[in-house]
């Protein structure tokens, strides 16, 4: 970043308008269908990179695709190896998601840096903005690959994870032009990293209830996921007496209700049975096997443990009563991560500086900070979203709230202590 003012400064209201326009443009890079579907190492992922690269260049950053599929923009100080503050979020989406989940946290800090550049502001530290390749974990049965690469925690087995077509993550990265064998070299040095900030839509209704544009996150939820395989016995649907059946789907249906009962009756625990596969899935055959997923989320490890044990006991009881065999496999687990006190305080001060009320709040969703916390202190700024809706084509924010959040980030960066 330099002191040269390349353009006139943004007037009040122009930042929010520019932000919405950029997010609208990014949303065009998607698979056909409702909303935004942009999966890791997909054609849509490839196509959006030149657009994000231009945003980075406007902000005075040099873009580069790294070995893990992240697009990283660095200012000259960061390139020279000076201590660096990292911002960013993910470019990938869920199936038929919205325009703002993830991409807001890429476009907004870049716009904030561009605005500071126009105002002739020089920051006394390096800045990096990362468009993480994968956070949602939709294409491959792994998640946070991009942020884990920066934190130095990608494991070899993650690279062998396969998508629905049998393509491994390693193969997908190579086809994308990346060199997965170089992922260990992408890890940042903790002593050279000042912190990590992510801006994200709230994905919940609290800010709307408070009538606040932004909120300061205190911690990211702990998450665990389980794969349940329930086996019964196939048979002719017309000739097998009802009292002699071992119907895996009927058992699974009872289990889903049992899981919901545990969740409904446990404070600070949420979860979902999000996927269910039936075999042989034929109209006139008793289902022989059902595989389904169980996800549990809570800020407290003890609460998740209680929920896990209660769910397991309930599922095993159903399986025993119905003569079914059951296997429960843990496929993912991440403890809750606290945001750094100094970053929360700095965000509060930035909010006050630009005239925005901001209360602290907990995140019920997981984010890249879950991985980045292993590298450095993390902070997070939430932006109000309409009706708290996310992972949906109707996901929405206003230009006014986008403007407010951008100016908070600008103020935040200018008040960070010198390294």
Short mmCIF file of C-alpha atoms in Angstrom, two decimals:
data_model
loop_
_atom_site.label_atom_id
_atom_site.label_comp_id
_atom_site.label_asym_id
_atom_site.label_seq_id
_atom_site.Cartn_x
_atom_site.Cartn_y
_atom_site.Cartn_z
CA UNK A 1 0.00 0.00 0.00
CA UNK A 2 1.24 3.51 -0.76
CA UNK A 3 0.41 7.09 0.10
CA UNK A 4 -0.56 7.84 -3.49
CA UNK A 5 -4.24 8.62 -3.89
CA UNK A 6 -5.15 6.90 -7.15
CA UNK A 7 -8.84 7.82 -7.00
CA UNK A 8 -11.06 10.14 -5.06
CA UNK A 9 -12.20 8.81 -1.69
CA UNK A 10 -15.51 6.99 -1.40
CA UNK A 11 -18.37 9.24 -0.31
CA UNK A 12 -20.90 8.15 2.30
CA UNK A 13 -23.10 5.45 0.80
CA UNK A 14 -20.78 4.60 -2.08
CA UNK A 15 -18.96 1.81 -0.23
CA UNK A 16 -22.18 -0.07 0.45
CA UNK A 17 -23.33 0.29 -3.15
CA UNK A 18 -19.96 -0.88 -4.47
CA UNK A 19 -19.96 -3.86 -2.11
CA UNK A 20 -23.40 -5.06 -3.22
CA UNK A 21 -22.43 -4.63 -6.88
CA UNK A 22 -19.31 -6.73 -6.38
CA UNK A 23 -21.17 -9.48 -4.59
CA UNK A 24 -23.84 -9.52 -7.29
CA UNK A 25 -21.12 -9.93 -9.91
CA UNK A 26 -19.41 -12.73 -7.99
CA UNK A 27 -22.72 -14.59 -7.67
CA UNK A 28 -22.82 -15.03 -11.45
CA UNK A 29 -19.99 -17.54 -11.18
CA UNK A 30 -22.09 -20.52 -10.21
CA UNK A 31 -23.41 -23.79 -11.50
CA UNK A 32 -26.83 -23.45 -13.19
CA UNK A 33 -29.84 -23.42 -10.88
CA UNK A 34 -31.23 -21.38 -8.01
CA UNK A 35 -28.90 -19.34 -5.82
CA UNK A 36 -25.13 -19.86 -5.84
CA UNK A 37 -23.48 -23.25 -6.20
CA UNK A 38 -19.71 -22.85 -6.34
CA UNK A 39 -17.81 -25.87 -5.10
CA UNK A 40 -14.13 -26.28 -4.33
CA UNK A 41 -11.92 -26.74 -7.42
CA UNK A 42 -14.95 -26.55 -9.71
CA UNK A 43 -15.28 -24.67 -12.98
CA UNK A 44 -17.21 -21.92 -11.16
CA UNK A 45 -14.35 -21.65 -8.64
CA UNK A 46 -11.88 -21.27 -11.49
CA UNK A 47 -14.01 -18.64 -13.20
CA UNK A 48 -14.44 -16.40 -10.13
CA UNK A 49 -10.69 -16.11 -9.45
CA UNK A 50 -9.97 -13.37 -12.06
CA UNK A 51 -12.72 -11.22 -10.53
CA UNK A 52 -11.34 -11.58 -7.00
CA UNK A 53 -7.84 -10.95 -8.36
CA UNK A 54 -9.01 -7.60 -9.76
CA UNK A 55 -10.49 -6.67 -6.38
CA UNK A 56 -7.13 -7.49 -4.80
CA UNK A 57 -5.23 -5.38 -7.32
CA UNK A 58 -7.59 -2.43 -6.71
CA UNK A 59 -6.71 -2.76 -3.02
CA UNK A 60 -2.97 -2.64 -3.73
CA UNK A 61 -2.45 -6.37 -3.23
CA UNK A 62 -0.73 -8.91 -5.48
CA UNK A 63 -2.87 -12.05 -6.01
CA UNK A 64 -1.50 -15.58 -6.15
CA UNK A 65 -3.13 -19.02 -6.13
CA UNK A 66 -1.48 -21.20 -3.50
CA UNK A 67 -0.97 -24.95 -3.27
CA UNK A 68 -4.22 -25.52 -1.35
CA UNK A 69 -6.48 -23.67 -3.80
CA UNK A 70 -6.60 -20.40 -1.85
CA UNK A 71 -6.34 -17.10 -3.70
CA UNK A 72 -4.05 -14.91 -1.56
CA UNK A 73 -3.53 -11.17 -1.98
CA UNK A 74 -0.49 -9.60 -0.30
CA UNK A 75 0.58 -5.99 0.04
CA UNK A 76 4.26 -5.08 -0.51
CA UNK A 77 5.04 -5.21 3.23
CA UNK A 78 3.62 -8.73 3.46
CA UNK A 79 5.57 -9.80 0.38
CA UNK A 80 8.73 -8.41 1.98
CA UNK A 81 8.21 -10.62 5.01
CA UNK A 82 7.12 -7.95 7.49
CA UNK A 83 4.66 -8.87 10.23
CA UNK A 84 1.26 -9.34 8.65
CA UNK A 85 -2.40 -9.15 9.59
CA UNK A 86 -4.65 -11.61 7.72
CA UNK A 87 -8.29 -11.13 6.71
CA UNK A 88 -10.57 -13.22 4.54
CA UNK A 89 -13.24 -15.85 4.21
CA UNK A 90 -14.26 -18.59 1.79
CA UNK A 91 -15.30 -18.39 -1.85
CA UNK A 92 -17.09 -21.78 -1.93
CA UNK A 93 -20.79 -22.22 -1.25
CA UNK A 94 -23.26 -24.89 -0.30
CA UNK A 95 -25.58 -26.30 -2.97
CA UNK A 96 -28.00 -23.54 -4.01
CA UNK A 97 -26.66 -21.14 -1.38
CA UNK A 98 -26.68 -17.36 -1.23
CA UNK A 99 -24.50 -14.49 -2.47
CA UNK A 100 -23.07 -13.41 0.87
CA UNK A 101 -22.05 -16.43 2.93
CA UNK A 102 -18.26 -16.46 2.64
CA UNK A 103 -17.83 -14.08 -0.27
CA UNK A 104 -18.82 -11.09 1.89
CA UNK A 105 -15.68 -11.71 3.95
CA UNK A 106 -13.56 -11.62 0.80
CA UNK A 107 -15.07 -8.59 -0.92
CA UNK A 108 -15.54 -6.38 2.16
CA UNK A 109 -11.95 -6.27 3.51
CA UNK A 110 -10.65 -5.73 -0.02
CA UNK A 111 -13.03 -2.80 -0.44
CA UNK A 112 -11.94 -1.45 2.97
CA UNK A 113 -8.29 -1.62 1.92
CA UNK A 114 -9.08 0.05 -1.40
CA UNK A 115 -10.88 2.86 0.44
CA UNK A 116 -7.90 3.36 2.77
CA UNK A 117 -5.61 3.41 -0.23
CA UNK A 118 -7.73 6.10 -1.88
CA UNK A 119 -7.53 8.14 1.31
CA UNK A 120 -3.75 7.87 1.30
CA UNK A 121 -3.57 5.78 4.46
CA UNK A 122 -0.46 3.65 4.97
CA UNK A 123 -0.73 0.84 7.50
CA UNK A 124 2.39 0.10 9.56
CA UNK A 125 2.18 -3.66 8.99
CA UNK A 126 1.66 -6.13 6.19
CA UNK A 127 -1.83 -7.13 5.09
CA UNK A 128 -3.01 -10.32 3.47
CA UNK A 129 -6.54 -11.10 2.26
CA UNK A 130 -7.36 -14.75 1.56
CA UNK A 131 -10.21 -16.17 -0.48
CA UNK A 132 -10.13 -19.65 1.05
CA UNK A 133 -10.84 -22.40 -1.45
CA UNK A 134 -12.84 -24.68 0.82
CA UNK A 135 -14.76 -24.07 4.02
CA UNK A 136 -18.16 -25.65 3.47
CA UNK A 137 -16.89 -29.19 2.91
CA UNK A 138 -19.60 -29.90 0.34
CA UNK A 139 -17.63 -31.55 -2.46
CA UNK A 140 -15.23 -33.55 -0.29
CA UNK A 141 -15.86 -35.19 3.12
CA UNK A 142 -13.42 -32.79 4.75
CA UNK A 143 -13.58 -29.11 5.54
CA UNK A 144 -11.48 -25.99 6.22
CA UNK A 145 -8.77 -27.22 3.87
CA UNK A 146 -7.71 -23.71 2.90
CA UNK A 147 -7.44 -22.28 6.40
CA UNK A 148 -5.83 -25.47 7.70
CA UNK A 149 -3.14 -25.01 5.05
CA UNK A 150 -2.26 -21.57 6.42
CA UNK A 151 -2.30 -22.96 9.96
CA UNK A 152 -0.10 -25.90 8.96
CA UNK A 153 -2.61 -28.56 9.96
CA UNK A 154 -3.57 -30.27 6.69
CA UNK A 155 -2.96 -34.01 7.03
CA UNK A 156 -2.08 -36.44 4.19
CA UNK A 157 -5.31 -38.40 4.69
CA UNK A 158 -7.35 -35.28 3.93
CA UNK A 159 -5.80 -35.12 0.49
CA UNK A 160 -7.01 -38.64 -0.23
CA UNK A 161 -10.66 -37.81 0.55
CA UNK A 162 -12.85 -38.48 -2.50
CA UNK A 163 -15.86 -36.69 -3.92
CA UNK A 164 -19.02 -38.44 -5.16
CA UNK A 165 -17.32 -39.21 -8.49
CA UNK A 166 -14.29 -40.85 -6.87
CA UNK A 167 -11.94 -37.91 -7.52
CA UNK A 168 -9.54 -37.34 -4.64
CA UNK A 169 -8.83 -33.92 -3.21
CA UNK A 170 -5.22 -34.33 -4.30
CA UNK A 171 -6.31 -35.05 -7.89
CA UNK A 172 -8.75 -32.13 -7.89
CA UNK A 173 -6.07 -29.71 -6.71
CA UNK A 174 -3.64 -30.91 -9.37
CA UNK A 175 -6.30 -30.49 -12.08
CA UNK A 176 -6.92 -26.98 -10.71
CA UNK A 177 -3.29 -26.06 -11.28
CA UNK A 178 -2.15 -26.43 -7.67
CA UNK A 179 0.73 -28.47 -6.27
CA UNK A 180 -0.61 -30.31 -3.20
CA UNK A 181 2.87 -31.55 -2.27
CA UNK A 182 3.72 -27.89 -1.54
CA UNK A 183 0.86 -27.38 0.96
CA UNK A 184 3.19 -27.67 4.00
CA UNK A 185 5.13 -24.66 2.65
CA UNK A 186 1.99 -22.49 2.72
CA UNK A 187 1.91 -22.55 6.53
CA UNK A 188 2.42 -19.10 8.03
CA UNK A 189 4.84 -18.36 10.85
CA UNK A 190 2.94 -17.64 14.07
CA UNK A 191 5.54 -15.11 15.20
CA UNK A 192 5.10 -13.18 11.95
CA UNK A 193 1.28 -13.21 12.02
CA UNK A 194 -0.50 -10.43 13.90
CA UNK A 195 -4.01 -11.91 13.84
CA UNK A 196 -6.91 -13.02 11.66
CA UNK A 197 -10.22 -11.22 11.13
CA UNK A 198 -13.23 -12.60 9.27
CA UNK A 199 -16.33 -10.64 8.32
CA UNK A 200 -19.41 -12.81 7.82
CA UNK A 201 -23.17 -12.57 7.66
CA UNK A 202 -24.66 -13.56 10.99
CA UNK A 203 -26.68 -16.51 9.64
CA UNK A 204 -29.10 -15.92 12.49
CA UNK A 205 -31.78 -13.46 13.68
CA UNK A 206 -30.11 -11.78 16.68
CA UNK A 207 -28.80 -8.64 14.95
CA UNK A 208 -32.14 -8.12 13.27
CA UNK A 209 -33.86 -8.39 16.65
CA UNK A 210 -31.41 -5.86 18.11
CA UNK A 211 -31.71 -3.60 15.05
CA UNK A 212 -27.92 -3.49 14.78
CA UNK A 213 -25.92 -3.57 11.55
CA UNK A 214 -22.98 -5.44 13.07
CA UNK A 215 -22.07 -7.63 16.02
CA UNK A 216 -18.82 -8.74 17.61
CA UNK A 217 -18.32 -12.48 17.87
CA UNK A 218 -17.02 -13.93 21.14
CA UNK A 219 -16.48 -17.56 20.07
CA UNK A 220 -17.13 -20.08 17.31
CA UNK A 221 -19.18 -23.15 18.06
CA UNK A 222 -17.84 -26.63 18.62
CA UNK A 223 -19.04 -29.07 15.97
CA UNK A 224 -19.06 -32.83 15.61
CA UNK A 225 -20.46 -35.03 12.86
CA UNK A 226 -21.31 -38.71 12.87
CA UNK A 227 -22.18 -41.26 10.20
CA UNK A 228 -24.77 -43.80 11.31
CA UNK A 229 -25.18 -47.05 9.36
CA UNK A 230 -28.30 -49.03 10.21
CA UNK A 231 -28.66 -52.54 8.78
CA UNK A 232 -31.80 -54.68 8.63
CA UNK A 233 -32.97 -57.21 6.08
CA UNK A 234 -34.42 -56.73 2.64
CA UNK A 235 -37.57 -58.60 1.68
CA UNK A 236 -40.60 -58.58 -0.53
CA UNK A 237 -42.85 -55.71 0.52
CA UNK A 238 -46.00 -57.69 -0.26
CA UNK A 239 -45.22 -61.11 1.17
CA UNK A 240 -43.24 -60.44 4.36
CA UNK A 241 -45.53 -60.16 7.43
CA UNK A 242 -45.23 -56.83 9.22
CA UNK A 243 -44.26 -58.42 12.53
CA UNK A 244 -41.37 -60.30 10.88
CA UNK A 245 -39.71 -57.34 9.23
CA UNK A 246 -36.37 -55.75 10.05
CA UNK A 247 -37.01 -52.48 8.23
CA UNK A 248 -33.98 -50.21 8.44
CA UNK A 249 -35.90 -47.16 7.25
CA UNK A 250 -38.61 -47.48 9.88
CA UNK A 251 -35.87 -47.78 12.48
CA UNK A 252 -34.08 -44.75 11.08
CA UNK A 253 -37.31 -42.73 11.16
CA UNK A 254 -37.72 -43.51 14.85
CA UNK A 255 -34.08 -42.60 15.42
CA UNK A 256 -34.49 -39.20 13.75
CA UNK A 257 -37.34 -38.42 16.15
CA UNK A 258 -35.24 -39.62 19.09
CA UNK A 259 -32.37 -37.33 18.07
CA UNK A 260 -34.76 -34.41 17.74
CA UNK A 261 -36.08 -35.12 21.24
CA UNK A 262 -32.56 -34.96 22.71
CA UNK A 263 -31.89 -31.69 20.91
CA UNK A 264 -35.22 -30.15 21.92
CA UNK A 265 -34.58 -30.95 25.57
CA UNK A 266 -30.93 -29.93 25.93
CA UNK A 267 -30.03 -26.27 26.46
CA UNK A 268 -27.30 -24.77 24.23
CA UNK A 269 -27.27 -27.84 21.99
CA UNK A 270 -28.44 -27.79 18.38
CA UNK A 271 -28.11 -30.35 15.63
CA UNK A 272 -29.57 -31.93 12.56
CA UNK A 273 -29.96 -35.16 10.63
CA UNK A 274 -29.04 -33.59 7.32
CA UNK A 275 -28.57 -36.53 4.98
CA UNK A 276 -30.24 -39.91 4.66
CA UNK A 277 -29.48 -42.63 2.09
CA UNK A 278 -31.70 -45.72 1.68
CA UNK A 279 -30.70 -49.05 0.13
CA UNK A 280 -31.93 -50.61 -2.09
CA UNK A 281 -34.34 -47.66 -2.36
CA UNK A 282 -36.89 -49.59 -4.40
CA UNK A 283 -40.63 -49.09 -4.31
CA UNK A 284 -41.51 -52.70 -3.40
CA UNK A 285 -38.51 -53.78 -1.30
CA UNK A 286 -38.16 -53.53 2.48
CA UNK A 287 -35.19 -51.19 3.09
CA UNK A 288 -32.15 -53.24 4.11
CA UNK A 289 -29.78 -50.43 5.03
CA UNK A 290 -29.98 -46.75 5.86
CA UNK A 291 -27.04 -44.41 6.30
CA UNK A 292 -27.62 -41.00 7.82
CA UNK A 293 -25.61 -38.15 9.30
CA UNK A 294 -25.91 -36.55 12.72
CA UNK A 295 -24.41 -33.14 13.41
CA UNK A 296 -24.19 -31.69 16.94
CA UNK A 297 -23.17 -28.12 17.81
CA UNK A 298 -22.57 -26.40 21.14
CA UNK A 299 -20.18 -23.82 22.58
CA UNK A 300 -19.51 -26.17 25.49
CA UNK A 301 -17.64 -29.45 25.03
CA UNK A 302 -19.45 -30.98 28.02
CA UNK A 303 -22.82 -30.19 26.45
CA UNK A 304 -21.82 -31.84 23.18
CA UNK A 305 -20.55 -34.86 25.09
CA UNK A 306 -23.86 -35.14 26.93
CA UNK A 307 -25.75 -34.83 23.67
CA UNK A 308 -23.55 -37.41 21.94
CA UNK A 309 -24.02 -39.93 24.75
CA UNK A 310 -27.78 -39.33 24.92
CA UNK A 311 -28.14 -39.71 21.15
CA UNK A 312 -26.01 -42.86 21.09
CA UNK A 313 -28.03 -44.48 23.87
CA UNK A 314 -31.31 -43.63 22.13
CA UNK A 315 -30.15 -45.01 18.77
CA UNK A 316 -28.83 -48.23 20.28
CA UNK A 317 -32.10 -48.74 22.13
CA UNK A 318 -34.12 -48.39 18.92
CA UNK A 319 -31.78 -50.74 17.04
CA UNK A 320 -32.05 -53.42 19.76
CA UNK A 321 -35.83 -53.19 19.93
CA UNK A 322 -36.22 -53.51 16.16
CA UNK A 323 -33.60 -56.21 15.59
CA UNK A 324 -31.26 -53.97 13.61
CA UNK A 325 -27.49 -53.66 13.69
CA UNK A 326 -25.99 -50.19 14.06
CA UNK A 327 -22.58 -48.63 13.53
CA UNK A 328 -21.81 -45.03 14.56
CA UNK A 329 -18.65 -43.43 13.17
CA UNK A 330 -17.32 -40.00 14.12
CA UNK A 331 -16.33 -38.24 10.88
CA UNK A 332 -15.50 -34.73 12.12
CA UNK A 333 -14.89 -32.97 15.40
CA UNK A 334 -13.79 -29.45 16.29
CA UNK A 335 -13.92 -27.81 19.71
CA UNK A 336 -15.28 -24.31 20.21
CA UNK A 337 -12.76 -21.52 19.64
CA UNK A 338 -12.72 -18.24 21.55
CA UNK A 339 -12.06 -14.92 19.83
CA UNK A 340 -9.19 -12.88 21.26
CA UNK A 341 -10.15 -10.28 23.87
CA UNK A 342 -7.92 -7.62 22.32
CA UNK A 343 -9.57 -8.05 18.94
CA UNK A 344 -13.07 -7.86 20.42
CA UNK A 345 -12.09 -4.67 22.24
CA UNK A 346 -10.55 -3.19 19.07
CA UNK A 347 -13.70 -3.97 17.09
CA UNK A 348 -15.84 -2.33 19.79
CA UNK A 349 -13.69 0.78 19.61
CA UNK A 350 -13.94 0.80 15.81
CA UNK A 351 -17.72 0.49 15.99
CA UNK A 352 -17.89 3.42 18.42
CA UNK A 353 -15.61 5.46 16.15
CA UNK A 354 -17.94 5.11 13.16
CA UNK A 355 -21.15 5.44 15.19
CA UNK A 356 -22.32 1.84 15.12
CA UNK A 357 -23.72 0.07 18.18
CA UNK A 358 -22.18 -3.38 18.55
CA UNK A 359 -22.84 -5.98 21.18
CA UNK A 360 -20.96 -9.22 21.67
CA UNK A 361 -22.55 -12.46 20.53
CA UNK A 362 -21.75 -16.14 20.07
CA UNK A 363 -21.50 -17.81 16.66
CA UNK A 364 -23.55 -20.97 16.24
CA UNK A 365 -21.80 -21.68 12.95
CA UNK A 366 -18.27 -22.85 12.34
CA UNK A 367 -15.91 -20.70 10.28
CA UNK A 368 -12.32 -20.61 9.04
CA UNK A 369 -11.32 -19.25 12.44
CA UNK A 370 -11.71 -22.79 13.79
CA UNK A 371 -8.53 -23.65 11.89
CA UNK A 372 -6.81 -20.26 11.99
CA UNK A 373 -6.88 -20.22 15.80
CA UNK A 374 -4.04 -22.77 15.71
CA UNK A 375 -1.95 -20.11 13.94
CA UNK A 376 -2.90 -16.81 15.54
CA UNK A 377 -5.47 -14.80 17.50
CA UNK A 378 -8.81 -14.58 15.73
CA UNK A 379 -11.64 -12.05 15.61
CA UNK A 380 -14.95 -11.96 13.80
CA UNK A 381 -17.44 -9.29 12.79
CA UNK A 382 -21.01 -10.29 12.00
CA UNK A 383 -23.22 -8.36 9.57
CA UNK A 384 -27.00 -8.41 9.86
CA UNK A 385 -28.78 -10.57 7.30
CA UNK A 386 -32.46 -10.51 6.40
CA UNK A 387 -34.54 -12.83 8.62
CA UNK A 388 -31.32 -14.54 9.68
CA UNK A 389 -31.49 -16.57 6.48
CA UNK A 390 -28.39 -18.30 5.14
CA UNK A 391 -27.47 -21.27 2.93
CA UNK A 392 -30.43 -20.20 0.81
CA UNK A 393 -30.88 -18.27 -2.47
CA UNK A 394 -32.83 -15.53 -0.62
CA UNK A 395 -29.89 -14.70 1.67
CA UNK A 396 -29.62 -10.87 1.78
CA UNK A 397 -27.93 -7.89 3.39
CA UNK A 398 -28.47 -4.18 2.78
CA UNK A 399 -26.04 -1.72 1.23
CA UNK A 400 -26.35 0.39 4.39
CA UNK A 401 -25.21 -2.47 6.63
CA UNK A 402 -22.44 -3.33 4.20
CA UNK A 403 -21.26 0.26 4.32
CA UNK A 404 -21.30 0.26 8.12
CA UNK A 405 -19.29 -2.96 8.33
CA UNK A 406 -16.73 -1.73 5.77
CA UNK A 407 -16.14 1.47 7.73
CA UNK A 408 -15.78 -0.55 10.95
CA UNK A 409 -13.02 -2.61 9.32
CA UNK A 410 -11.31 0.55 8.05
CA UNK A 411 -11.33 2.03 11.56
CA UNK A 412 -10.22 -1.28 13.08
CA UNK A 413 -7.17 -1.54 10.80
CA UNK A 414 -6.09 2.03 11.51
CA UNK A 415 -6.12 1.57 15.27
CA UNK A 416 -4.23 -1.74 15.42
CA UNK A 417 -0.96 -1.36 17.35
CA UNK A 418 2.31 -1.23 15.47
CA UNK A 419 4.01 -4.65 15.37
#
